[in-house]
């Protein structure tokens, strides 16, 4: 059971570089989310998607872009990385509506921007 | 917008004792879900327990139970017979059950639980 898989797990970037985090889920979930976790801040929502081809902004979207071209994949892009984007990033997914009220998380991706 | 508040940044408990972690939330909705997630040093997010707002009965999962007070908007987690493996960050989270919404999880800032042998 793969569940929610994030790649890469670790990455070090230089300021100004770009990169993409990939999230893949094999549970046929409609909803997918990207969160970031910083010390003392809990998890904050960056962007989310309620279905293939749709995305929406969360609480802290600035500096990030996302795409959901396939139902099972949700990509998070950093076009020009900044040190403030050093964080642990979590992808999550769930079913639509009350048929599945639990959100499943990936194992996290550690990103350091120097 | 919904908010979740965990007023205890850190808590400690002796092994085999009982500890209660506090959580309050703010919402104008009547139908929603509440969760406690555990995050050990590995950073994996592990679902501990969940509560449907329409259910009056408090949820229990083995040594974990909640005290859900809907009118007070309070959702505390009680850990009985604490074990060393319970040491972790614990996050309280809210999820709307409103149809057509994003149904995203809103998290509190977490409580770091230390278990002393």
Short mmCIF file of C-alpha atoms in Angstrom, two decimals:
data_model
loop_
_atom_site.label_atom_id
_atom_site.label_comp_id
_atom_site.label_asym_id
_atom_site.label_seq_id
_atom_site.Cartn_x
_atom_site.Cartn_y
_atom_site.Cartn_z
CA UNK A 1 0.00 0.00 0.00
CA UNK A 2 1.79 3.11 -1.24
CA UNK A 3 -0.82 5.64 -0.04
CA UNK A 4 0.57 9.16 -0.48
CA UNK A 5 4.09 9.37 -1.83
CA UNK A 6 6.20 12.52 -1.98
CA UNK A 7 9.37 13.04 -4.00
CA UNK A 8 12.00 14.14 -3.29
CA UNK A 9 12.31 13.54 0.45
CA UNK A 10 15.20 15.97 0.88
CA UNK A 11 16.49 18.84 -1.23
CA UNK A 12 18.87 21.75 -0.82
CA UNK A 13 18.35 24.69 -3.15
CA UNK A 14 20.20 27.91 -3.74
CA UNK A 15 18.26 31.14 -3.58
CA UNK A 16 16.64 31.82 -6.93
CA UNK A 17 16.62 28.22 -8.12
CA UNK A 18 13.41 26.48 -9.08
CA UNK A 19 12.12 23.05 -8.25
CA UNK A 20 9.02 20.88 -8.24
CA UNK A 21 7.73 18.62 -5.49
CA UNK A 22 5.68 15.70 -6.70
CA UNK A 23 2.85 14.12 -4.75
CA UNK A 24 1.26 10.89 -5.93
CA UNK A 25 -1.66 9.04 -4.35
CA UNK A 26 -3.03 5.65 -5.33
CA UNK A 27 -6.33 5.81 -3.45
CA UNK A 28 -8.37 7.55 -6.16
CA UNK A 29 -8.92 10.53 -3.89
CA UNK A 30 -10.55 13.65 -5.28
CA UNK A 31 -9.01 16.11 -2.84
CA UNK A 32 -5.31 16.84 -2.59
CA UNK A 33 -3.47 19.39 -0.47
CA UNK A 34 -0.03 20.88 0.05
CA UNK A 35 0.92 22.06 3.55
CA UNK A 36 4.08 23.50 4.97
CA UNK A 37 5.24 23.04 8.54
CA UNK A 38 7.43 25.53 10.35
CA UNK A 39 8.51 25.50 14.02
CA UNK A 40 5.76 26.82 16.29
CA UNK A 41 3.35 27.32 13.39
CA UNK A 42 1.68 23.98 12.96
CA UNK A 43 0.73 23.03 9.41
CA UNK A 44 -0.42 25.75 7.07
CA UNK A 45 -2.22 25.16 3.80
CA UNK A 46 -0.43 26.37 0.67
CA UNK A 47 -2.70 25.21 -2.16
CA UNK A 48 -5.31 22.54 -2.64
CA UNK A 49 -7.27 20.80 -5.36
CA UNK A 50 -10.80 19.43 -5.32
CA UNK A 51 -10.39 17.49 -8.53
CA UNK A 52 -8.37 16.95 -11.69
CA UNK A 53 -7.67 20.22 -13.48
CA UNK A 54 -8.70 22.43 -10.54
CA UNK A 55 -6.57 24.20 -7.96
CA UNK A 56 -7.14 26.87 -5.34
CA UNK A 57 -5.12 29.01 -2.95
CA UNK A 58 -4.79 28.21 0.70
CA UNK A 59 -3.52 30.25 3.61
CA UNK A 60 0.07 30.86 2.41
CA UNK A 61 0.17 30.58 -1.42
CA UNK A 62 2.69 33.30 -2.28
CA UNK A 63 5.81 32.03 -4.03
CA UNK A 64 4.26 28.70 -4.98
CA UNK A 65 2.36 27.31 -7.95
CA UNK A 66 0.55 24.01 -8.34
CA UNK A 67 -0.89 21.80 -11.02
CA UNK A 68 -3.22 18.80 -11.05
CA UNK A 69 -3.13 17.46 -14.57
CA UNK A 70 -3.85 13.92 -13.44
CA UNK A 71 -6.14 12.90 -10.61
CA UNK A 72 -3.43 10.96 -8.83
CA UNK A 73 -0.73 13.65 -8.97
CA UNK A 74 -0.43 17.09 -7.38
CA UNK A 75 2.71 19.12 -8.14
CA UNK A 76 4.03 21.99 -6.05
CA UNK A 77 6.42 24.36 -7.79
CA UNK A 78 8.82 26.97 -6.48
CA UNK A 79 9.77 29.27 -9.34
CA UNK A 80 12.42 31.28 -7.50
CA UNK A 81 13.27 29.78 -4.13
CA UNK A 82 13.80 32.04 -1.12
CA UNK A 83 15.25 31.22 2.32
CA UNK A 84 11.78 31.85 3.80
CA UNK A 85 10.63 28.75 1.92
CA UNK A 86 12.89 26.51 3.98
CA UNK A 87 10.36 24.18 5.53
CA UNK A 88 8.94 20.69 5.68
CA UNK A 89 6.29 20.17 3.04
CA UNK A 90 3.45 17.70 3.41
CA UNK A 91 1.11 16.45 0.76
CA UNK A 92 -2.26 15.02 1.76
CA UNK A 93 -5.32 13.57 0.10
CA UNK A 94 -8.85 12.47 0.87
CA UNK A 95 -12.12 11.34 -0.63
CA UNK A 96 -14.86 13.75 -1.54
CA UNK A 97 -17.45 14.48 1.08
CA UNK A 98 -18.53 12.50 4.08
CA UNK A 99 -17.63 9.22 2.42
CA UNK A 100 -14.15 9.72 3.79
CA UNK A 101 -13.55 12.27 6.49
CA UNK A 102 -9.94 11.28 7.10
CA UNK A 103 -7.07 13.05 5.38
CA UNK A 104 -4.04 10.91 4.59
CA UNK A 105 -0.56 12.40 4.67
CA UNK A 106 2.68 11.73 2.88
CA UNK A 107 5.91 11.41 4.84
CA UNK A 108 7.08 14.95 4.18
CA UNK A 109 9.72 16.64 2.06
CA UNK A 110 12.51 18.58 3.74
CA UNK A 111 13.51 21.63 1.72
CA UNK A 112 16.40 23.92 2.62
CA UNK A 113 17.02 27.12 0.67
CA UNK A 114 20.49 28.63 1.20
CA UNK B 1 -12.66 31.34 8.82
CA UNK B 2 -12.20 28.54 11.29
CA UNK B 3 -9.39 28.66 13.81
CA UNK B 4 -7.93 26.05 16.14
CA UNK B 5 -6.11 26.96 19.34
CA UNK B 6 -3.85 24.75 21.41
CA UNK B 7 -2.93 26.72 24.50
CA UNK B 8 -0.26 24.34 25.80
CA UNK B 9 2.94 24.52 23.74
CA UNK B 10 4.52 21.82 25.91
CA UNK B 11 3.29 19.21 28.36
CA UNK B 12 4.99 16.44 30.30
CA UNK B 13 3.71 13.31 31.97
CA UNK B 14 5.16 10.43 33.94
CA UNK B 15 5.08 7.04 32.34
CA UNK B 16 1.85 5.17 33.22
CA UNK B 17 0.11 8.40 34.25
CA UNK B 18 -2.71 10.24 32.49
CA UNK B 19 -2.39 13.52 30.62
CA UNK B 20 -4.93 15.77 28.92
CA UNK B 21 -4.12 18.02 25.97
CA UNK B 22 -6.39 20.99 25.36
CA UNK B 23 -7.87 22.26 22.12
CA UNK B 24 -10.47 24.91 21.38
CA UNK B 25 -11.82 25.94 18.02
CA UNK B 26 -13.91 28.66 16.51
CA UNK B 27 -16.52 28.04 13.84
CA UNK B 28 -19.99 29.11 12.82
CA UNK B 29 -20.72 25.75 11.21
CA UNK B 30 -22.79 23.05 12.84
CA UNK B 31 -21.43 20.06 10.95
CA UNK B 32 -17.73 19.29 11.04
CA UNK B 33 -15.07 16.81 12.08
CA UNK B 34 -12.34 17.12 14.68
CA UNK B 35 -9.08 15.21 14.77
CA UNK B 36 -6.00 14.64 16.86
CA UNK B 37 -2.83 13.84 14.93
CA UNK B 38 0.41 12.61 16.44
CA UNK B 39 3.75 13.59 14.90
CA UNK B 40 6.76 11.68 16.28
CA UNK B 41 10.34 12.78 15.51
CA UNK B 42 10.07 11.02 12.14
CA UNK B 43 7.59 13.79 11.20
CA UNK B 44 5.02 11.30 9.97
CA UNK B 45 1.46 12.50 10.60
CA UNK B 46 -0.45 9.74 12.39
CA UNK B 47 -4.18 9.95 12.99
CA UNK B 48 -4.88 9.30 16.67
CA UNK B 49 -8.60 9.84 16.95
CA UNK B 50 -11.49 11.60 15.21
CA UNK B 51 -14.86 12.93 16.27
CA UNK B 52 -17.92 13.74 14.20
CA UNK B 53 -19.62 16.87 15.50
CA UNK B 54 -23.09 15.37 15.16
CA UNK B 55 -22.19 12.55 17.54
CA UNK B 56 -22.69 13.28 21.23
CA UNK B 57 -20.69 10.29 22.35
CA UNK B 58 -17.01 10.94 22.90
CA UNK B 59 -14.68 8.96 20.67
CA UNK B 60 -12.24 6.48 22.18
CA UNK B 61 -9.35 4.51 20.69
CA UNK B 62 -7.69 2.21 23.20
CA UNK B 63 -5.77 4.49 25.62
CA UNK B 64 -6.85 7.65 23.79
CA UNK B 65 -10.15 9.39 24.39
CA UNK B 66 -11.60 12.80 23.80
CA UNK B 67 -13.82 15.15 25.73
CA UNK B 68 -15.91 16.88 23.09
CA UNK B 69 -17.90 19.85 24.31
CA UNK B 70 -19.69 21.23 21.26
CA UNK B 71 -21.29 24.23 22.93
CA UNK B 72 -17.98 25.26 24.45
CA UNK B 73 -16.12 24.44 21.22
CA UNK B 74 -13.64 22.36 23.15
CA UNK B 75 -11.98 19.12 22.08
CA UNK B 76 -9.43 17.78 24.56
CA UNK B 77 -7.41 14.58 24.22
CA UNK B 78 -6.81 12.30 27.18
CA UNK B 79 -3.99 9.80 27.07
CA UNK B 80 -4.22 7.12 29.74
CA UNK B 81 -1.39 4.88 30.94
CA UNK B 82 1.14 7.02 29.07
CA UNK B 83 3.95 5.19 27.32
CA UNK B 84 7.37 6.35 26.18
CA UNK B 85 6.20 5.92 22.59
CA UNK B 86 3.52 8.54 23.14
CA UNK B 87 6.16 11.27 23.20
CA UNK B 88 5.49 13.44 20.15
CA UNK B 89 3.93 16.62 18.86
CA UNK B 90 0.16 16.46 18.95
CA UNK B 91 -1.95 18.52 16.61
CA UNK B 92 -5.62 19.26 16.92
CA UNK B 93 -7.38 19.81 13.60
CA UNK B 94 -10.77 20.89 12.27
CA UNK B 95 -12.40 19.90 9.03
CA UNK B 96 -15.62 21.32 7.65
CA UNK B 97 -18.30 18.87 6.55
CA UNK B 98 -20.00 21.50 4.45
CA UNK B 99 -20.88 20.15 1.01
CA UNK B 100 -19.11 21.79 -1.90
CA UNK B 101 -16.31 23.20 0.19
CA UNK B 102 -12.63 22.42 0.12
CA UNK B 103 -12.92 20.31 3.24
CA UNK B 104 -9.40 21.27 4.17
CA UNK B 105 -7.88 20.59 7.58
CA UNK B 106 -7.17 23.59 9.80
CA UNK B 107 -4.49 22.86 12.39
CA UNK B 108 -3.58 24.19 15.76
CA UNK B 109 0.06 25.02 16.45
CA UNK B 110 0.66 21.81 18.34
CA UNK B 111 1.55 20.58 21.82
CA UNK B 112 4.85 18.86 22.43
CA UNK B 113 4.35 15.96 24.83
CA UNK B 114 7.27 14.57 26.80
CA UNK B 115 6.91 11.26 28.64
CA UNK B 116 9.26 10.82 31.59
CA UNK B 117 10.33 7.30 32.62
#
